Coordinates of C-alpha atoms in Angstrom, one line a residue:
M1 CA 0.0 0.0 0.0
F2 CA 1.4 3.4 -1.1
Q3 CA -0.1 6.7 0.1
I4 CA -0.1 10.0 -1.7
V5 CA -0.6 13.0 0.6
P6 CA -1.7 16.3 -1.1
H7 CA -0.9 19.9 0.0
A8 CA -4.2 20.5 1.9
V9 CA -3.7 17.5 4.1
A10 CA -0.1 18.6 5.0
V11 CA -1.4 22.1 5.8
D12 CA -4.1 20.8 8.1
A13 CA -1.7 18.4 9.8
L14 CA 0.8 21.1 10.6
S15 CA -1.2 24.2 11.2
G16 CA -2.9 22.9 14.3
S17 CA 0.2 21.2 15.7
R18 CA 2.7 24.0 16.1
D19 CA 3.8 22.9 19.6
A20 CA 4.3 19.3 18.3
V21 CA 6.2 20.7 15.3
L22 CA 8.6 22.7 17.5
T23 CA 9.1 19.7 19.8
A24 CA 9.7 17.4 16.8
V25 CA 12.3 19.8 15.3
K26 CA 14.1 20.2 18.7
K27 CA 14.2 16.4 19.1
A28 CA 15.5 15.9 15.6
Y29 CA 18.4 18.4 16.3
L30 CA 19.2 16.5 19.5
A31 CA 19.0 13.1 17.8
H32 CA 21.4 14.4 15.2
D33 CA 23.7 15.6 17.9
R34 CA 23.6 12.1 19.5
G35 CA 24.5 10.5 16.2
Q36 CA 21.1 8.9 15.7
T37 CA 20.7 10.2 12.2
V38 CA 22.2 9.8 8.8
N39 CA 22.2 13.1 6.9
P40 CA 24.3 13.0 3.7
S41 CA 25.2 16.2 1.8
S42 CA 22.4 17.7 -0.2
H43 CA 22.8 17.3 -4.0
F44 CA 22.1 20.3 -6.3
L45 CA 20.8 20.0 -9.8
R46 CA 21.6 23.2 -11.6
F47 CA 21.0 24.5 -15.1
P48 CA 23.9 26.3 -16.8
D49 CA 21.6 28.5 -18.9
R50 CA 19.4 29.3 -15.9
P51 CA 21.6 30.0 -12.8
A52 CA 18.8 31.1 -10.6
D53 CA 16.9 27.8 -10.9
R54 CA 17.9 24.7 -8.9
I55 CA 16.5 21.4 -7.6
I56 CA 17.9 19.9 -4.5
A57 CA 17.8 16.3 -3.2
L58 CA 18.1 15.9 0.6
P59 CA 18.3 12.2 1.6
A60 CA 18.1 11.5 5.4
Y61 CA 17.5 9.0 8.1
L62 CA 16.0 10.0 11.4
G63 CA 16.5 7.3 14.0
G64 CA 15.3 7.2 17.6
E65 CA 11.6 7.7 18.2
V66 CA 10.8 8.2 14.5
G67 CA 12.9 5.5 12.8
M68 CA 12.3 6.5 9.2
P69 CA 14.4 7.2 6.1
G70 CA 13.3 9.4 3.3
L71 CA 14.2 11.9 0.5
K72 CA 13.1 15.5 -0.1
W73 CA 13.2 16.7 -3.7
I74 CA 12.7 20.4 -3.8
S75 CA 12.9 22.9 -6.6
S76 CA 13.4 26.7 -6.5
F77 CA 12.5 28.5 -9.6
P78 CA 12.2 32.3 -8.8
G79 CA 10.7 33.0 -12.2
N80 CA 7.6 31.2 -11.2
H81 CA 6.3 34.4 -9.5
E82 CA 5.9 35.9 -13.0
L83 CA 3.7 32.8 -13.9
G84 CA 1.6 33.3 -10.8
L85 CA 3.1 30.1 -9.2
P86 CA 5.0 29.7 -5.9
R87 CA 8.8 29.8 -6.2
A88 CA 9.3 26.4 -4.5
S89 CA 7.7 23.1 -5.0
A90 CA 8.6 19.8 -3.3
V91 CA 7.8 16.2 -2.6
L92 CA 8.9 14.0 0.3
L93 CA 9.3 10.3 -0.2
L94 CA 9.2 8.2 3.0
N95 CA 10.4 4.6 3.3
D96 CA 9.7 1.8 5.7
D97 CA 12.7 1.4 8.0
R98 CA 12.5 -2.4 8.1
T99 CA 12.0 -3.2 4.4
G100 CA 13.2 -0.1 2.7
R101 CA 10.0 0.1 0.6
P102 CA 8.6 3.5 -0.1
V103 CA 5.4 4.0 1.8
A104 CA 4.3 7.5 1.0
C105 CA 4.8 10.5 -1.2
L106 CA 3.9 13.8 0.6
E107 CA 3.5 17.3 -1.0
S108 CA 6.4 18.9 0.9
A109 CA 6.6 22.6 0.1
Q110 CA 4.5 23.2 3.3
I111 CA 6.6 20.7 5.3
S112 CA 9.8 22.5 4.1
A113 CA 8.5 25.9 5.0
V114 CA 7.3 24.9 8.4
R115 CA 10.4 23.0 9.4
T116 CA 12.5 26.0 8.3
A117 CA 10.3 28.4 10.3
A118 CA 10.2 26.2 13.4
S119 CA 14.0 25.9 13.3
A120 CA 14.3 29.7 13.1
A121 CA 11.8 30.3 15.9
L122 CA 13.6 27.7 18.1
A123 CA 16.9 29.5 17.4
A124 CA 15.4 32.9 18.2
R125 CA 14.1 31.7 21.5
A126 CA 17.5 30.0 22.4
L127 CA 19.8 32.8 21.2
R128 CA 17.9 36.0 22.0
P129 CA 19.5 37.7 25.1
G130 CA 17.0 37.8 27.9
N131 CA 14.1 37.1 25.5
G132 CA 12.9 40.7 26.1
P133 CA 10.8 42.9 23.8
A134 CA 12.3 43.2 20.3
S135 CA 11.8 44.8 16.9
V136 CA 12.0 42.4 14.0
G137 CA 13.2 43.1 10.5
F138 CA 12.3 40.8 7.6
V139 CA 14.4 40.9 4.5
G140 CA 12.4 39.0 1.9
A141 CA 8.6 38.7 2.0
G142 CA 7.9 35.2 0.6
V143 CA 6.3 32.1 2.0
I144 CA 9.3 31.3 4.3
A145 CA 9.2 34.8 5.8
R146 CA 5.5 34.6 6.5
T147 CA 5.8 31.2 8.1
I148 CA 8.7 32.4 10.3
A149 CA 6.5 35.3 11.4
D150 CA 3.8 32.7 12.3
F151 CA 6.2 30.7 14.4
L152 CA 7.8 33.7 16.1
H153 CA 4.4 34.8 17.2
H154 CA 3.5 31.3 18.3
T155 CA 6.6 31.0 20.5
G156 CA 5.7 34.3 22.2
L157 CA 8.4 36.6 21.0
P158 CA 7.4 40.0 22.4
V159 CA 7.5 42.1 19.2
T160 CA 7.4 45.9 19.7
H161 CA 7.2 46.5 15.9
F162 CA 8.3 44.8 12.7
L163 CA 9.6 46.0 9.3
C164 CA 9.8 44.4 6.0
H165 CA 12.0 45.0 3.0
D166 CA 11.6 43.3 -0.3
L167 CA 12.7 44.2 -3.9
V168 CA 9.0 44.1 -4.8
P169 CA 7.3 46.7 -2.6
E170 CA 3.9 45.1 -3.2
R171 CA 5.1 41.8 -1.7
A172 CA 6.4 43.7 1.3
Q173 CA 3.1 45.4 1.8
Q174 CA 1.3 42.0 1.6
F175 CA 3.7 40.7 4.2
V176 CA 2.9 43.6 6.5
G177 CA -0.8 42.7 6.2
H178 CA 0.0 39.1 7.1
G179 CA 2.2 40.1 10.1
E180 CA -0.3 42.5 11.5
K181 CA -2.7 39.6 12.1
H182 CA -0.2 38.7 14.8
W183 CA 1.0 42.1 15.8
P184 CA -1.8 44.6 15.0
G185 CA -0.8 48.1 13.9
S186 CA 2.9 47.5 14.5
G187 CA 4.3 46.8 11.0
G188 CA 5.6 48.8 8.1
V189 CA 7.5 48.6 4.8
A190 CA 11.0 50.0 5.1
D191 CA 14.2 50.4 3.3
L192 CA 17.1 48.0 3.8
D193 CA 19.0 50.1 6.3
A194 CA 16.1 50.6 8.6
T195 CA 15.2 46.9 8.4
L196 CA 18.8 45.9 9.3
G197 CA 18.5 48.1 12.4
C198 CA 16.0 45.8 14.2
D199 CA 16.8 43.7 17.2
V200 CA 16.0 40.5 15.3
I201 CA 16.8 40.2 11.6
V202 CA 15.3 37.5 9.4
F203 CA 17.0 36.9 6.0
A204 CA 14.6 34.9 3.8
T205 CA 15.6 35.8 0.2
T206 CA 16.6 34.0 -3.0
A207 CA 20.0 35.7 -3.1
G208 CA 22.7 33.6 -4.8
K209 CA 25.6 35.6 -3.5
P210 CA 26.3 38.3 -0.8
Y211 CA 24.9 41.7 -1.6
L212 CA 25.0 43.5 1.7
P213 CA 27.9 46.0 2.3
E214 CA 31.2 44.3 3.2
T215 CA 31.6 46.9 5.9
L216 CA 28.3 45.9 7.6
R217 CA 28.7 45.0 11.2
F218 CA 25.7 43.8 13.3
A219 CA 25.2 45.6 16.6
P220 CA 25.8 44.1 20.0
G221 CA 22.7 42.1 21.1
Q222 CA 21.3 41.7 17.6
T223 CA 20.1 38.2 16.7
V224 CA 20.3 37.4 13.0
L225 CA 18.4 34.5 11.5
N226 CA 20.5 33.9 8.3
I227 CA 17.9 31.5 6.7
S228 CA 18.7 32.2 3.1
L229 CA 22.4 31.8 3.8
R230 CA 23.9 33.9 1.0
D231 CA 23.0 37.5 1.8
I232 CA 25.8 38.4 4.2
H233 CA 29.5 39.0 3.3
P234 CA 32.0 36.8 5.1
Q235 CA 33.7 39.8 6.7
T236 CA 30.4 40.5 8.6
L237 CA 30.1 36.9 9.9
L238 CA 33.7 37.0 11.1
A239 CA 32.8 39.9 13.4
A240 CA 29.9 38.0 15.0
Q241 CA 29.2 34.9 17.0
N242 CA 28.1 32.1 14.6
I243 CA 25.7 29.3 15.4
V244 CA 25.0 26.7 12.7
D245 CA 22.8 23.6 12.5
D246 CA 25.6 21.3 11.3
V247 CA 29.1 22.6 10.7
D248 CA 30.0 20.3 7.7
H249 CA 26.7 20.9 6.0
C250 CA 26.6 24.6 6.4
L251 CA 30.2 25.3 5.3
R252 CA 29.7 24.3 1.7
A253 CA 28.0 25.3 -1.5
Q254 CA 29.2 28.9 -1.3
T255 CA 27.1 29.9 1.7
S256 CA 28.2 32.9 3.6
P257 CA 29.7 30.7 6.4
H258 CA 31.5 28.7 3.6
L259 CA 32.9 32.0 2.2
A260 CA 33.9 33.0 5.8
E261 CA 35.9 29.7 6.1
E262 CA 37.7 30.3 2.8
L263 CA 38.5 33.9 3.8
S264 CA 39.7 33.1 7.4
G265 CA 41.4 29.8 6.5
G266 CA 39.6 27.8 9.1
R267 CA 36.4 27.2 11.2
D268 CA 37.4 28.9 14.4
F269 CA 34.7 31.6 13.7
V270 CA 32.0 29.0 14.3
T271 CA 30.9 29.4 17.9
G272 CA 28.9 26.1 18.0
T273 CA 25.7 24.4 16.9
L274 CA 22.2 25.0 17.9
A275 CA 22.3 21.7 19.7
D276 CA 25.3 23.0 21.7
V277 CA 23.2 26.0 22.8
L278 CA 20.1 23.9 23.6
L279 CA 22.2 21.5 25.7
G280 CA 24.1 24.3 27.5
R281 CA 27.5 23.4 26.0
C282 CA 27.8 26.8 24.3
E283 CA 27.7 30.1 26.3
L284 CA 27.0 33.1 24.2
R285 CA 28.5 36.6 24.9
T286 CA 25.6 39.0 25.3
R287 CA 27.6 42.0 24.1
E288 CA 28.2 40.6 20.7
P289 CA 25.7 39.9 17.8
V290 CA 24.9 36.3 17.1
V291 CA 24.1 34.8 13.6
F292 CA 22.2 31.5 13.2
S293 CA 22.9 29.9 9.8
P294 CA 21.0 26.7 9.2
F295 CA 21.7 24.8 6.0
G296 CA 18.5 22.9 6.5
L297 CA 18.9 19.3 7.6
G298 CA 16.9 16.6 5.8
V299 CA 16.1 15.0 9.2
L300 CA 13.8 17.9 10.0
D301 CA 11.8 17.1 6.9
I302 CA 11.5 13.5 8.0
A303 CA 10.4 14.5 11.5
L304 CA 7.6 16.6 10.2
G305 CA 6.8 14.1 7.4
A306 CA 6.1 11.6 10.1
I307 CA 3.6 13.9 11.8
V308 CA 1.9 14.6 8.4
L309 CA 1.8 10.9 7.5
D310 CA 0.2 9.9 10.8
H311 CA -2.5 12.6 10.3
A312 CA -3.0 11.6 6.6
K313 CA -3.9 8.0 7.4
S314 CA -7.3 9.1 8.7
D315 CA -7.9 11.9 6.2
S316 CA -10.2 11.0 3.3
R317 CA -8.2 13.3 0.9
T318 CA -5.2 11.0 1.2
V319 CA -4.9 8.8 -1.9
T320 CA -4.2 5.2 -1.2
V321 CA -2.8 3.1 -4.1
A322 CA -3.1 -0.6 -3.6
N323 CA -0.6 -2.9 -5.4
F324 CA 1.7 0.1 -6.3
F325 CA 4.6 -2.2 -6.0
E326 CA 5.0 -5.8 -7.2
D327 CA 4.6 -8.2 -4.4

């Protein structure tokens, strides 16, 4: 029996389970830290004549309580916006741990956005000094940014006001409308400089290489969620504390931390992993900015895929295909 889980089922499974999502993401990070996962390098399919487009394969195995292997296949085609389509689309294949047989194909754009947002919110809660009131600046106004806003609100970040900067002002204005559902009357569209002045900064763009000034230095106490990974020049990272999800994964594929490694000649600029912070093994200096750079571990997709699949089994919109495989 093989199950096909459409987008609407994934949305319903995750939207009403944000506490469970946060718990699952945290447990996945800790399982990864304990060596209970297999998380090979992501593989990029690129197109020489279309450098902005890519499709990424993320194979992973999450052991422990979940015990499930799988593969996320996710595309990013920024030009889709001009066609009225989302930039990203994805599927997640899940396998039975005992037989290796695929058991389900899940629409995974929602899973990917939610696991990214939950990771960002978990990091903000762990890294924010004192967890006091904060202004939040969003650079980029797409699905990822909106979902991060949802999770920052859910985790109770006390937002004084928020700003959004996007290359398309209409998208920034739409984002403000979304954010004000959480923080009424406190949002606004702003230029890049004003957005970078907020206490918490969220980078969620499709940038392929750093575009911020090389001279930029984040302020003491700022918390930067470097979700899109390629906005910031390495010189800026070298002047901050740096937390990653996995050192080997994050320092590759020309991410900002990878460029910082090449520039500095080593990895000493990496302060630790998010698991180090969660387990109290990494003490942050409150007078210095901290940047969280998550490459995006496939085990997080498996963790949320398990939640969606469990919900989908009792949802009539799930398509069950008998005899999909030869017995």
